[in-house]
């Protein structure tokens, strides 16, 4: 039932995309600063209302509503996406081998947690799209890129989705964090005579460009988003994921 509900949300979001595009067309109306509106107005005003967000982005209320619906769909579908990818990846383990575990960022959004926590990985990056507008958040970990939803004003709802409520904004909104890089060190296993360090580790990976992963056989995993992340409103063309599995031989 939960998956059917998620698919229904996604269908609605896709159906509304043409309306969002039309709503974002040049309008004779003067854009309104979002901080001048109440949560009730954000719910009740016409979708053609053009707003200026506190990041400087100019966008129609209809587009924000479409992105909000798509965001709810991705929260529900992230675990399913991980299971699909998990089934396509070849196993990197062998008898006696142990897969290097990944440490999830506890401050990541709910869909990051669901995807990277389900896919079974030694390293994982996840950037939702195509409606992500990422930016850094002052006072937060600069390795986290935040996707902001001004339509989520309830602190409890925001927290349940792994977000940070922006009470300094008016109206409050919810910011969802996604790690931009991931690094990890591991023991590459014993060195046998005549062999280099890490000669026997096994790796398998799948990454959507421009996201990359580099596995140093001496014992390091380095993952990068590789898209511009220093300015506001950085958009990814689609959901970008990168998953790597590293398995090492017995240490004794």
XYZ file of C-alpha atoms in Angstrom:
252
model
C 0.000 0.000 0.000
C 2.837 2.368 0.877
C 4.564 1.775 -2.474
C 1.282 2.299 -4.362
C 0.780 5.578 -2.520
C 4.318 6.668 -3.418
C 3.766 5.825 -7.090
C 0.526 7.774 -7.067
C 2.342 10.825 -5.705
C 5.007 10.474 -8.386
C 2.349 10.251 -11.124
C 0.675 13.394 -9.830
C 4.019 15.202 -9.749
C 4.795 14.233 -13.342
C 1.323 15.247 -14.481
C 1.803 18.681 -12.941
C 5.167 19.352 -14.598
C 3.664 20.990 -17.720
C 1.620 23.230 -15.443
C 4.738 24.135 -13.516
C 6.549 25.073 -16.711
C 3.658 27.282 -17.742
C 3.531 28.854 -14.297
C 7.225 29.697 -14.531
C 6.694 31.569 -17.807
C 7.312 35.337 -17.665
C 4.492 37.035 -15.765
C 3.398 40.634 -15.659
C 2.766 40.257 -11.935
C 5.410 41.567 -9.566
C 7.152 38.663 -7.789
C 6.406 38.457 -4.072
C 9.003 37.855 -1.408
C 8.147 34.557 0.238
C 8.836 35.941 3.718
C 5.801 38.187 3.327
C 3.481 35.196 3.074
C 1.986 33.025 5.796
C 1.844 29.208 5.658
C -1.896 29.515 4.964
C -1.222 31.764 1.979
C 1.336 29.326 0.611
C -1.380 26.696 0.638
C -4.270 28.793 -0.666
C -2.796 31.243 -3.199
C -2.991 30.627 -6.940
C -0.236 28.507 -8.455
C 0.626 31.256 -10.924
C 1.846 33.464 -8.058
C 5.533 34.183 -8.608
C 7.750 34.203 -5.525
C 11.290 35.228 -4.685
C 12.864 32.772 -2.265
C 15.407 33.815 0.340
C 18.091 32.122 -1.760
C 17.305 34.589 -4.558
C 15.540 32.023 -6.729
C 12.451 33.277 -8.577
C 9.839 30.553 -8.936
C 6.084 30.074 -9.223
C 4.086 28.679 -6.338
C 2.862 25.918 -8.660
C 6.451 24.807 -9.307
C 7.123 24.700 -5.567
C 4.048 22.521 -5.132
C 5.172 20.153 -7.888
C 8.650 19.901 -6.373
C 7.086 19.278 -2.975
C 5.015 16.371 -4.359
C 8.065 14.936 -6.140
C 10.054 15.240 -2.924
C 7.475 13.196 -1.004
C 7.587 10.583 -3.767
C 11.345 10.263 -3.625
C 11.290 9.850 0.168
C 8.939 6.903 -0.323
C 10.780 5.420 -3.319
C 14.445 5.736 -2.277
C 14.529 2.321 -0.610
C 12.916 0.686 -3.653
C 15.478 2.366 -5.938
C 18.247 0.987 -3.732
C 16.831 -2.537 -3.910
C 16.690 -2.348 -7.709
C 20.309 -1.212 -7.928
C 21.378 -3.735 -5.340
C 20.017 -6.538 -7.510
C 21.984 -5.332 -10.542
C 25.363 -5.078 -8.819
C 27.632 -8.095 -8.934
C 28.889 -9.431 -5.659
C 32.408 -8.349 -4.774
C 32.835 -10.887 -2.014
C 34.400 -14.327 -2.049
C 34.635 -17.109 0.539
C 36.237 -15.675 3.642
C 36.174 -12.100 2.295
C 34.581 -9.306 4.321
C 32.949 -6.228 2.816
C 34.199 -2.883 4.088
C 31.233 -1.287 5.902
C 29.969 2.225 5.234
C 29.219 4.826 7.885
C 26.079 6.782 6.994
C 26.025 10.502 7.682
C 23.461 10.844 10.501
C 22.562 14.342 9.300
C 21.546 13.200 5.811
C 17.935 13.433 4.641
C 15.511 10.509 4.910
C 15.836 9.492 1.251
C 19.659 9.510 1.491
C 19.397 7.290 4.585
C 16.925 4.966 2.866
C 18.956 4.635 -0.329
C 22.462 4.335 1.085
C 21.266 2.282 4.044
C 19.488 -0.251 1.811
C 21.818 -0.634 -1.152
C 24.541 -2.455 0.866
C 27.715 -0.512 0.166
C 31.198 0.375 1.313
C 30.563 3.899 0.068
C 27.493 5.688 -1.270
C 26.460 9.121 -2.547
C 22.908 10.114 -3.429
C 21.667 13.366 -4.961
C 17.944 13.571 -5.772
C 16.720 15.168 -8.979
C 15.721 16.559 -11.356
C 14.144 19.139 -9.068
C 16.988 19.545 -6.597
C 18.182 23.101 -5.936
C 21.212 22.530 -3.771
C 23.090 25.034 -1.664
C 25.257 25.165 1.438
C 23.577 26.123 4.680
C 25.334 28.630 6.987
C 26.356 27.068 10.275
C 26.034 23.492 8.985
C 28.582 20.954 7.750
C 29.891 22.333 4.454
C 30.101 18.819 3.043
C 26.313 18.750 3.080
C 24.333 20.209 0.192
C 20.813 21.202 1.156
C 17.618 20.955 -0.864
C 15.120 23.437 0.575
C 11.334 23.029 0.728
C 9.609 26.256 1.839
C 6.244 24.467 1.919
C 7.238 22.275 4.885
C 6.675 24.533 7.889
C 5.873 21.923 10.558
C 9.001 21.110 12.645
C 7.765 17.577 13.405
C 7.204 16.728 9.748
C 10.572 18.206 8.806
C 12.412 16.207 11.486
C 10.651 12.970 10.489
C 12.053 13.429 6.967
C 15.586 13.984 8.215
C 15.433 17.720 7.586
C 16.398 20.837 9.521
C 13.599 23.333 10.138
C 14.641 26.871 9.278
C 12.965 28.815 12.073
C 15.009 31.904 11.175
C 13.069 32.038 7.906
C 9.568 33.410 7.633
C 7.705 31.275 6.861
C 9.831 28.442 8.203
C 10.947 25.855 5.677
C 12.728 22.510 5.775
C 16.280 21.929 4.492
C 17.355 18.400 3.535
C 21.067 17.561 3.550
C 23.007 15.331 1.142
C 26.729 14.525 1.580
C 28.772 15.862 -1.352
C 31.818 13.663 -0.689
C 32.554 10.439 1.148
C 35.940 9.150 2.296
C 36.856 6.023 4.205
C 40.005 4.148 5.160
C 40.226 0.386 5.495
C 42.730 -2.402 6.099
C 43.537 -3.875 2.639
C 44.472 -7.219 4.113
C 47.714 -9.171 4.437
C 50.603 -8.720 2.014
C 52.015 -11.893 0.521
C 55.595 -12.233 -0.697
C 56.034 -10.728 -4.150
C 52.628 -9.024 -4.077
C 51.710 -5.364 -3.696
C 49.538 -4.002 -0.893
C 45.881 -4.557 -1.671
C 46.500 -6.996 -4.507
C 43.653 -9.215 -3.379
C 40.879 -6.753 -2.613
C 37.735 -6.992 -4.740
C 35.659 -4.017 -5.866
C 32.484 -3.380 -7.810
C 30.906 0.001 -8.441
C 28.219 1.861 -10.349
C 28.214 5.648 -10.595
C 26.152 8.167 -12.544
C 28.405 10.878 -14.038
C 29.691 13.287 -12.913
C 29.784 11.496 -9.545
C 32.946 9.399 -9.176
C 34.621 6.966 -6.820
C 38.289 6.045 -6.517
C 39.406 2.998 -4.553
C 43.039 3.095 -3.479
C 44.148 -0.499 -2.992
C 46.366 0.648 -0.147
C 43.205 1.222 1.850
C 41.112 4.276 0.938
C 37.778 5.103 -0.701
C 37.269 8.626 -2.105
C 33.912 9.677 -3.583
C 33.057 13.065 -5.125
C 29.924 14.753 -6.449
C 31.928 16.734 -9.032
C 29.204 19.236 -9.840
C 29.306 22.900 -8.867
C 28.398 23.202 -5.229
C 29.624 26.624 -4.146
C 26.623 28.713 -5.195
C 22.887 28.710 -4.566
C 20.433 26.879 -6.793
C 22.750 24.212 -8.195
C 20.514 21.864 -10.158
C 21.133 18.178 -10.931
C 19.547 16.972 -14.204
C 18.356 13.719 -12.622
C 18.858 11.602 -9.526
C 22.584 10.902 -9.254
C 23.881 7.928 -7.312
C 27.235 6.290 -6.774
C 27.705 2.973 -4.986
C 30.896 1.025 -4.391
C 31.516 -2.289 -2.660
C 34.998 -3.188 -1.453
C 35.767 -6.611 -0.007
C 39.022 -7.595 1.642
C 40.551 -11.023 2.251
C 40.795 -12.469 5.762
C 43.200 -10.452 7.882
C 44.782 -13.563 9.368
